Short mmCIF file of C-alpha atoms in Angstrom, two decimals:
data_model
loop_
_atom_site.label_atom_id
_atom_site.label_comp_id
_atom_site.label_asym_id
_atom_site.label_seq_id
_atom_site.Cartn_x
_atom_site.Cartn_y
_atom_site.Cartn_z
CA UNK Q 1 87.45 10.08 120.56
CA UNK Q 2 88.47 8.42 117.03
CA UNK Q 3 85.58 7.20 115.37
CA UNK Q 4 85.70 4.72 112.86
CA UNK Q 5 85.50 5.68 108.96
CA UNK Q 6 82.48 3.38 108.28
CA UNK Q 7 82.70 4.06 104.15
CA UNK Q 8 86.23 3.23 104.21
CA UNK Q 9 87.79 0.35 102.04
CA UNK Q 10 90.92 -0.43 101.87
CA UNK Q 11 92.78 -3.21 100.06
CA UNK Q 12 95.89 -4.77 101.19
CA UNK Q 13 97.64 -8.54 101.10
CA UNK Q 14 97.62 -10.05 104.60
CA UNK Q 15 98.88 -13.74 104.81
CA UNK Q 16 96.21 -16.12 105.70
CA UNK Q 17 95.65 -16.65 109.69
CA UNK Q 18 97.01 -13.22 110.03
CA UNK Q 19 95.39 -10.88 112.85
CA UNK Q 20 94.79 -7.22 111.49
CA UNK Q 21 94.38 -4.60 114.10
CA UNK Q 22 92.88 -0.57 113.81
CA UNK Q 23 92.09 0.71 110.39
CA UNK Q 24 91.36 4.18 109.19
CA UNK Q 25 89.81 7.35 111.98
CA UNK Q 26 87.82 10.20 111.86
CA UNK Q 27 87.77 12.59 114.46
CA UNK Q 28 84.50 13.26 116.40
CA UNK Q 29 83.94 17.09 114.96
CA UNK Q 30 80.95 16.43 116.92
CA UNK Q 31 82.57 16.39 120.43
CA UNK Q 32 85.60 18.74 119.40
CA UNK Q 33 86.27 21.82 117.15
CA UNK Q 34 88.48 21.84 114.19
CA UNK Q 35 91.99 21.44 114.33
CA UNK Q 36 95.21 20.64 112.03
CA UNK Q 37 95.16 17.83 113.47
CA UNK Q 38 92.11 16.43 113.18
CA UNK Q 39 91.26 17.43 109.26
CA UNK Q 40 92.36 14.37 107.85
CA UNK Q 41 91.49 11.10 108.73
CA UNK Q 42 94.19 8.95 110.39
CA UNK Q 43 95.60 5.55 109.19
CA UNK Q 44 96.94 3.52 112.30
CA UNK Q 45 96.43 0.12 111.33
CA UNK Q 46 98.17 -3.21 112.84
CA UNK Q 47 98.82 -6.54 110.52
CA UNK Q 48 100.79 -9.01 112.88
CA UNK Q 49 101.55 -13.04 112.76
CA UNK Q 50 100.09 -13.48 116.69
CA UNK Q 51 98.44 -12.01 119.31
CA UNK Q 52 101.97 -11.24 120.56
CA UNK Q 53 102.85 -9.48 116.88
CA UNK Q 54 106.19 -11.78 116.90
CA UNK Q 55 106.00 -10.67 113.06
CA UNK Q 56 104.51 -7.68 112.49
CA UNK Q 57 103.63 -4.55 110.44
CA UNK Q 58 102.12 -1.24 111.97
CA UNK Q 59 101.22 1.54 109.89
CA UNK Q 60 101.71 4.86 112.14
CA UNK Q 61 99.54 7.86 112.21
CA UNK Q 62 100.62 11.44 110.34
CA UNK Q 63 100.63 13.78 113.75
CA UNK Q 64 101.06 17.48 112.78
CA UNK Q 65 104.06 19.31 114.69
CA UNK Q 66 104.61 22.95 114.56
CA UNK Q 67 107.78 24.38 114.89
CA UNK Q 68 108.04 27.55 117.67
CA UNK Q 69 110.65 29.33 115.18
CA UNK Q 70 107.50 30.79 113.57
CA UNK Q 71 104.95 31.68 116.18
CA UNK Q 72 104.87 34.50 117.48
CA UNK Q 73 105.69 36.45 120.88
CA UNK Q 74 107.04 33.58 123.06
CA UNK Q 75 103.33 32.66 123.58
CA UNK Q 76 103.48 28.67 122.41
CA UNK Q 77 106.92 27.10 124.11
CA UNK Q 78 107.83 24.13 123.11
CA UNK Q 79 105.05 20.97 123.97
CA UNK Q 80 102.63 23.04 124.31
CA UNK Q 81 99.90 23.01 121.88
CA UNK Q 82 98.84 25.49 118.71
CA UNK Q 83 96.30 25.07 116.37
CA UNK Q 84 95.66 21.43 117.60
CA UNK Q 85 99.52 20.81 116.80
CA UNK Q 86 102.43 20.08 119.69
CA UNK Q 87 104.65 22.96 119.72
CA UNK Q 88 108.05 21.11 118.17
CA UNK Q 89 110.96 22.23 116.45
CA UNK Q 90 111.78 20.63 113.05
CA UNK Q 91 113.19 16.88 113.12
CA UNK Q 92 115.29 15.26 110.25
CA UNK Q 93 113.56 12.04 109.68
CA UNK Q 94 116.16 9.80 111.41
CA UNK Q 95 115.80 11.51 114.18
CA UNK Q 96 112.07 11.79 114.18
CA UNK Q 97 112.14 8.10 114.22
CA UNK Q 98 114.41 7.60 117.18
CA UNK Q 99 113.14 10.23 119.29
CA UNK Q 100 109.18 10.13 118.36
CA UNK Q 101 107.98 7.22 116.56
CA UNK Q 102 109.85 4.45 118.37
CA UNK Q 103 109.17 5.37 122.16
CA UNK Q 104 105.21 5.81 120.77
CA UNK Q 105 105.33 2.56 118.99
CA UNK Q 106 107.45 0.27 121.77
CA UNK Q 107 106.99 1.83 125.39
CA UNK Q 108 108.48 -1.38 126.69
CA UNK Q 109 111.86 -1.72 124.65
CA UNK Q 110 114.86 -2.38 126.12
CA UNK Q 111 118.70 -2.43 125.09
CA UNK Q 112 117.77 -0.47 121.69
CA UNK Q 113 120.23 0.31 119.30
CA UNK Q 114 119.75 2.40 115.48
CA UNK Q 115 121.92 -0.09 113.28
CA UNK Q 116 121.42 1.52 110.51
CA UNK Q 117 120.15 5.04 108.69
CA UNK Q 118 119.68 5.91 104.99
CA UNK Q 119 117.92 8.37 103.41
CA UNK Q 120 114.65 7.82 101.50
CA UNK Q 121 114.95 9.23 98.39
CA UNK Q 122 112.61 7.41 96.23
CA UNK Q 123 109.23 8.00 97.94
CA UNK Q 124 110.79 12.02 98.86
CA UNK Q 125 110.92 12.49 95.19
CA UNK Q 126 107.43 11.12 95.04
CA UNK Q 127 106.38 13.90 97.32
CA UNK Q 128 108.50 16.60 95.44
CA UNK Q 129 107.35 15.96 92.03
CA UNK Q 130 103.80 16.09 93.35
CA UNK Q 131 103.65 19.42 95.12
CA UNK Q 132 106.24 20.83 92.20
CA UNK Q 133 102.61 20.99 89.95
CA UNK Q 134 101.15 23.46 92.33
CA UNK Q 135 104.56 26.02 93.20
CA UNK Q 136 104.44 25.08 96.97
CA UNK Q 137 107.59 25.96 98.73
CA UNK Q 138 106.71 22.68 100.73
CA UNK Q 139 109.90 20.41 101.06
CA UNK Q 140 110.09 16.55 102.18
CA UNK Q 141 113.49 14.61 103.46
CA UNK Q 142 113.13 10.89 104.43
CA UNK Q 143 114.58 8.39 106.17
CA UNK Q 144 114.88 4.50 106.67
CA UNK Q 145 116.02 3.08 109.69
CA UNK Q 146 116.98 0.08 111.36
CA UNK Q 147 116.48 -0.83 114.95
CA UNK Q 148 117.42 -3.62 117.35
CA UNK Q 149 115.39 -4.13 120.52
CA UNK Q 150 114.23 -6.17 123.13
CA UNK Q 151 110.81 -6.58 124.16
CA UNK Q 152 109.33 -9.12 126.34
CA UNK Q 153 112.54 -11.19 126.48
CA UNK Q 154 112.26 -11.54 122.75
CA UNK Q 155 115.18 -9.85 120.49
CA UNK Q 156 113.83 -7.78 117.63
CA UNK Q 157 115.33 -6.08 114.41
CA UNK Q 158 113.09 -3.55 113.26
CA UNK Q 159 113.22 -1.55 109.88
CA UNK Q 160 110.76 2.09 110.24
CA UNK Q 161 110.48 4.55 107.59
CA UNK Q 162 109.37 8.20 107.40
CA UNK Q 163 109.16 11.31 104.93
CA UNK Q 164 108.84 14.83 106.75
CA UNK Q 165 106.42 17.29 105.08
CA UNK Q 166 107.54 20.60 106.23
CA UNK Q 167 105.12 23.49 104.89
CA UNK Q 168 107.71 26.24 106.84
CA UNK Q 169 106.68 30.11 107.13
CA UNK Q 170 103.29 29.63 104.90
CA UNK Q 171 101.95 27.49 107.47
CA UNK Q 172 103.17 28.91 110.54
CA UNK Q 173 105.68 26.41 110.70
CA UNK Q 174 103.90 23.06 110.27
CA UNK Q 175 105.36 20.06 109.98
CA UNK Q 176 104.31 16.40 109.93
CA UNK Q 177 105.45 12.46 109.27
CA UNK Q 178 104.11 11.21 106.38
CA UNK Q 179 103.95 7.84 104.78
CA UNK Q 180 105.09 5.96 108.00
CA UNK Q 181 105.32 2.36 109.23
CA UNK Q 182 107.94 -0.20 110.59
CA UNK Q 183 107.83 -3.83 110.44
CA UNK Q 184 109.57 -6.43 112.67
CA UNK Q 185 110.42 -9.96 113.17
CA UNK Q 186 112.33 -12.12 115.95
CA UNK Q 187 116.26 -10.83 114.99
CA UNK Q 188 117.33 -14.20 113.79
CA UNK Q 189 114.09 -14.52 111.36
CA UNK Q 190 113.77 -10.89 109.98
CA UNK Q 191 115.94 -11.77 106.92
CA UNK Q 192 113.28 -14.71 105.95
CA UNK Q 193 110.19 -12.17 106.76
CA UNK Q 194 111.34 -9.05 105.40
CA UNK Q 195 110.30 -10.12 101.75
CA UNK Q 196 106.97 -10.83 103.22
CA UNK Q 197 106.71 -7.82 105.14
CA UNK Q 198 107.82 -5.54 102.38
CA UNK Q 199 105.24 -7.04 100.06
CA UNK Q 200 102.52 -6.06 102.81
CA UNK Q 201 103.91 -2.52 102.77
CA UNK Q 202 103.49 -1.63 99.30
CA UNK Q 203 100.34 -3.45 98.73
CA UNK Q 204 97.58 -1.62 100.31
CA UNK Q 205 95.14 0.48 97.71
CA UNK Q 206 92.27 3.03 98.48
CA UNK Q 207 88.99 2.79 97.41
CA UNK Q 208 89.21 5.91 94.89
CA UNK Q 209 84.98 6.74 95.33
CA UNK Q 210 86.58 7.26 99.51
CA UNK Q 211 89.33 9.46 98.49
CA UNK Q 212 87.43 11.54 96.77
CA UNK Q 213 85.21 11.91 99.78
CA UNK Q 214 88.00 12.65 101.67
CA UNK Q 215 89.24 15.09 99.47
CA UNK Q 216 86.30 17.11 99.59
CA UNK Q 217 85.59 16.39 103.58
CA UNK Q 218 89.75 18.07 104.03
CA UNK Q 219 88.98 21.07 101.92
CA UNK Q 220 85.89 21.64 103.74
CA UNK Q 221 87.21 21.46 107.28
CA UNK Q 222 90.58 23.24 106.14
CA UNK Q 223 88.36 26.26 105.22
CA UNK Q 224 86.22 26.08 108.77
CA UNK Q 225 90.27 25.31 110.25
CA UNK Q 226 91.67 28.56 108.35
CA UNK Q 227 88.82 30.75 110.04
CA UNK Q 228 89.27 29.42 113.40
CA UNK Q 229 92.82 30.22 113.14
CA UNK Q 230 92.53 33.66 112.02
CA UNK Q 231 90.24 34.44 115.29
CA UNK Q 232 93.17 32.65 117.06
CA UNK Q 233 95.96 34.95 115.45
CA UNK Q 234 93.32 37.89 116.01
CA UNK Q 235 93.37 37.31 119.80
CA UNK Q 236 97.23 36.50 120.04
CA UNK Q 237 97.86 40.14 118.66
CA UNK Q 238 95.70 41.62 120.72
CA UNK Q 239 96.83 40.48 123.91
CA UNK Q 240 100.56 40.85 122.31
CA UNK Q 241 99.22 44.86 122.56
CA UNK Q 242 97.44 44.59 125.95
CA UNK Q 243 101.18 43.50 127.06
CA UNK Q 244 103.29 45.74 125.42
CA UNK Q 245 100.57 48.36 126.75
CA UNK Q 246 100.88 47.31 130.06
CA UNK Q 247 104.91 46.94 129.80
CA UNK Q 248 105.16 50.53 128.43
CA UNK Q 249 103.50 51.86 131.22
CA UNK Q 250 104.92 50.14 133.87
CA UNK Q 251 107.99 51.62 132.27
CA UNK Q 252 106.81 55.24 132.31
CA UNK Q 253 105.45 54.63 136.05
CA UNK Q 254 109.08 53.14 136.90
CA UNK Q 255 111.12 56.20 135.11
CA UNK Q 256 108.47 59.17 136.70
CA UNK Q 257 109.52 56.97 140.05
CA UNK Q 258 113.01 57.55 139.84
CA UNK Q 259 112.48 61.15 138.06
CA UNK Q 260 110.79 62.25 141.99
CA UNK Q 261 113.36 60.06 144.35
CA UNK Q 262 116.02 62.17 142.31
CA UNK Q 263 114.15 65.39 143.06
CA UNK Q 264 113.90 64.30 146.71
CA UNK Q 265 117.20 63.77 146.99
CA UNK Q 266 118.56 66.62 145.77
CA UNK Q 267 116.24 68.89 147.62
CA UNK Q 268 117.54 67.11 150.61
#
């Protein structure tokens, strides 16, 4: 169960009358053990217009994927779940959007259509530049996209964007969605709000004392997260061994089989 960061601030310009919805989450490490996914807390957080979120912004949660190329034995097919992550393959970030984020975000839509897709370069080379200071082979592609939709009988455009953080072989193939959110307005009125909406976007500032914290609360859990892992790895080879154990004597069981139904036959 998420539990709410109580030392949290956060700073952001909301228009006056505005409703604001979620905020930042914790995971209850008191109720579950430590996963990839639940090291960090989670920003899902709602600014909308009305109740109905005619106008709205949603910031959407980073979700940790991992992708089956680099597990091992067949053990984790695709869906199921590893480390606390859903077994995926990699997405490019239009896609992610399409397939992922907007059926998550709008259960409801109807008649959608992707209008438009261009790549994000500007916050990607954020990323790049930033993870360039430490040697990581980590790389990041992003996206902007455009939607159309109904929902409700109302007629939406929609812009979403996304940078995917893909750490490859080093972390057994994890991947996630960084830095995403979409914003929306009646299709007829999204050219007067999208100024507005944009503004929202880039406006919202941490508390620094908080990130700190949470810097120190991820390297902590990412060390208990590395040993549970290793156990998990530990007990993946060894029932990889019990099976090829098993297999290679079934197979000597099988070939002594046929070795005595040849010996019967030619004595017949």
């Amino acid at each position: 169960v998420p539990m709410p960061d109580l030392f949290t601030q956060l700073n952001l310009l909301v228009p006056q009358g505005w409703q604001m919805q979620g905020g930042i989450l914790r995971a209850n490490l008191y109720a579950e053990r430590v996963s990839a996914q639940n090291i960090e807390a989670k920003v899902d957080l709602t600014v909308q217009k009305d109740a109905q979120g005619s106008v709205m912004l949603r910031v959407v949660p980073e979700m940790k994927y991992c992708d089956p190329r680099y597990l091992m034995g067949g053990f984790f097919p695709v869906g199921s779940n590893y480390g606390g992550m859903t077994v995926c393959p990699l997405m490019p970030p239009a896609q992610f959007l399409a397939q992922m984020m907007f059926p998550w975000a709008h259960p409801q839509a109807a008649n959608a259509q992707m209008l438009d897709a261009q790549p994000w370069e500007e916050y990607a080379n954020k990323y790049r530049a930033e993870t360039a200071k430490y040697g990581l082979p980590t790389t990041y592609d992003g996206a902007q996209v455009t939607f159309a939709y109904e929902e409700r009988g109302v007629r939406y455009k929609e812009k979403a964007c996304v940078i995917i953080e893909n750490l490859g072989q080093m972390a057994m193939g994890q991947w996630s969605n960084k830095s995403t959110y979409f914003y929306r307005a009646p299709f007829d009125e999204f050219e007067d709000w999208d100024p507005v909406l944009f503004l929202i976007s880039r406006s919202w500032q941490f508390n620094p004392q908080w990130l700190a914290q949470e810097r120190a609360s991820q390297q902590m859990l990412t060390g208990s997260y590395n040993q549970a892992l290793a156990a998990e790895r530990q007990r993946g080879k060894k029932l990889l061994e019990t099976q090829h154990h098993i297999q290679n004597t079934l197979n000597e069981m099988l070939d002594h089989q046929r070795v005595t139904n040849e010996e019967i036959r030619n004595d017949a």
